GROMACS .gro file of C-alpha atoms in nm:
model
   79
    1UNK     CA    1   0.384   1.852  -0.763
    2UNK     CA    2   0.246   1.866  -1.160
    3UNK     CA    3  -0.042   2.066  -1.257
    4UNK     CA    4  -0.128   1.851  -1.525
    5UNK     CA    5  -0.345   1.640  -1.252
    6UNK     CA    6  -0.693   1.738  -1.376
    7UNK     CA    7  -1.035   1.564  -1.333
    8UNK     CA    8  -1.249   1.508  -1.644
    9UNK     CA    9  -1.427   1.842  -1.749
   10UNK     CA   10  -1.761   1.865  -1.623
   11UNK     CA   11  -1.655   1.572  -1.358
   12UNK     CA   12  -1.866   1.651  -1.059
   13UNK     CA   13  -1.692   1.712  -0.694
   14UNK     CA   14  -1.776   1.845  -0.421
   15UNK     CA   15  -1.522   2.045  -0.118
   16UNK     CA   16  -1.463   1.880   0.221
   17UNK     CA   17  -1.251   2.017   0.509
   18UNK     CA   18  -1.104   1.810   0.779
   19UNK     CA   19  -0.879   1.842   1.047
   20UNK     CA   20  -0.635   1.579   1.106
   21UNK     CA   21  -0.346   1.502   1.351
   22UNK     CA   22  -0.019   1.626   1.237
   23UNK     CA   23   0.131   1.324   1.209
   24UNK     CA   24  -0.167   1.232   0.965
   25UNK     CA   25  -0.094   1.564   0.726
   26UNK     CA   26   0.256   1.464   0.770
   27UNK     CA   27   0.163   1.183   0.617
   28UNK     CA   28  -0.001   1.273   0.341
   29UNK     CA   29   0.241   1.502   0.232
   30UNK     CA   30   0.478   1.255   0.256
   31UNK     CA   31   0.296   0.974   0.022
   32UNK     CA   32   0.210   1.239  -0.220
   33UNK     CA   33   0.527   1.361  -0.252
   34UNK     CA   34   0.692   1.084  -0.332
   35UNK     CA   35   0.416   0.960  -0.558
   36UNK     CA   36   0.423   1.363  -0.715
   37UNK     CA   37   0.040   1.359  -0.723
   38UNK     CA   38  -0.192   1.648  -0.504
   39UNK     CA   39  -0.299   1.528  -0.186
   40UNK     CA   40  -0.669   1.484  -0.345
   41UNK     CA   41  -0.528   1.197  -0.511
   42UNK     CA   42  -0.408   1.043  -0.186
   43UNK     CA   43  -0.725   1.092  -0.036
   44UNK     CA   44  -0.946   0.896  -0.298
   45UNK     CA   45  -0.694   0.662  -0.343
   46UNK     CA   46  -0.699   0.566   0.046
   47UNK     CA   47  -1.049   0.610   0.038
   48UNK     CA   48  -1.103   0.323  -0.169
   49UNK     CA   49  -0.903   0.120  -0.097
   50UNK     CA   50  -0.951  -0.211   0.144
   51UNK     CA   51  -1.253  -0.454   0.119
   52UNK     CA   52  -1.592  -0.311   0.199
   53UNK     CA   53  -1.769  -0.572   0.476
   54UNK     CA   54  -2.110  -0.608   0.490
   55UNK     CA   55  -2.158  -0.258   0.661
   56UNK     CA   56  -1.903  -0.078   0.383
   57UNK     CA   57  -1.639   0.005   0.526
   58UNK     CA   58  -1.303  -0.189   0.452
   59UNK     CA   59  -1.265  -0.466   0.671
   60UNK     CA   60  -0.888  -0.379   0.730
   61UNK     CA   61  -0.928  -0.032   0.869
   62UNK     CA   62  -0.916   0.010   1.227
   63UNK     CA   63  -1.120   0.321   1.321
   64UNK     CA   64  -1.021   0.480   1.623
   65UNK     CA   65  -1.222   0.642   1.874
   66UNK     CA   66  -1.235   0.994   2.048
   67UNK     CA   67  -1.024   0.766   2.366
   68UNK     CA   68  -0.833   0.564   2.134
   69UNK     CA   69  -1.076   0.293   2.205
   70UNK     CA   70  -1.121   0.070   1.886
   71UNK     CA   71  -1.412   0.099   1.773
   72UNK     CA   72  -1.658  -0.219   1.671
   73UNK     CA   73  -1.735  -0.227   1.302
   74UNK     CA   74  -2.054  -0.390   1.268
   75UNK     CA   75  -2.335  -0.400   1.065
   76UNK     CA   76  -2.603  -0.119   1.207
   77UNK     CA   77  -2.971  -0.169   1.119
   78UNK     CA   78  -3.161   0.166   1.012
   79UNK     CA   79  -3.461   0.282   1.092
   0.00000   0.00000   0.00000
């Protein structure tokens, strides 16, 4: 992978930490090795990706419950 991937100086970010299924980080390896990018790049590249729907989140991802169950994307109201 280069080094010369840097953000902006003074760009703001902030540190997550997530575990994933292996086949997921296999993944991700995968896509940014072939692309020669860090995997940060992967990430906010997937990230925003897809059409947000009404609710924001991209009408062509399939989120996945804790069963496998599908879960419903709808619009929520807030409080």
């Amino acid at each position: 992978m280069r080094n010369n991937w840097r953000r902006p100086r003074g760009m703001e970010t902030v540190q997550i930490n997530a575990y994933v299924s292996p086949d997921v980080k296999a993944r991700l390896d995968a896509i940014a090795a072939a692309a020669d990018v860090p995997q940060w790049v992967v990430i906010e590249a997937a990230l925003r990706s897809g059409t947000p729907g009404p609710n924001g989140i991209p009408l062509e991802w399939d989120l996945v419950g804790p069963n496998g169950e599908t879960l419903p994307i709808e619009l929520k109201k807030s409080a």
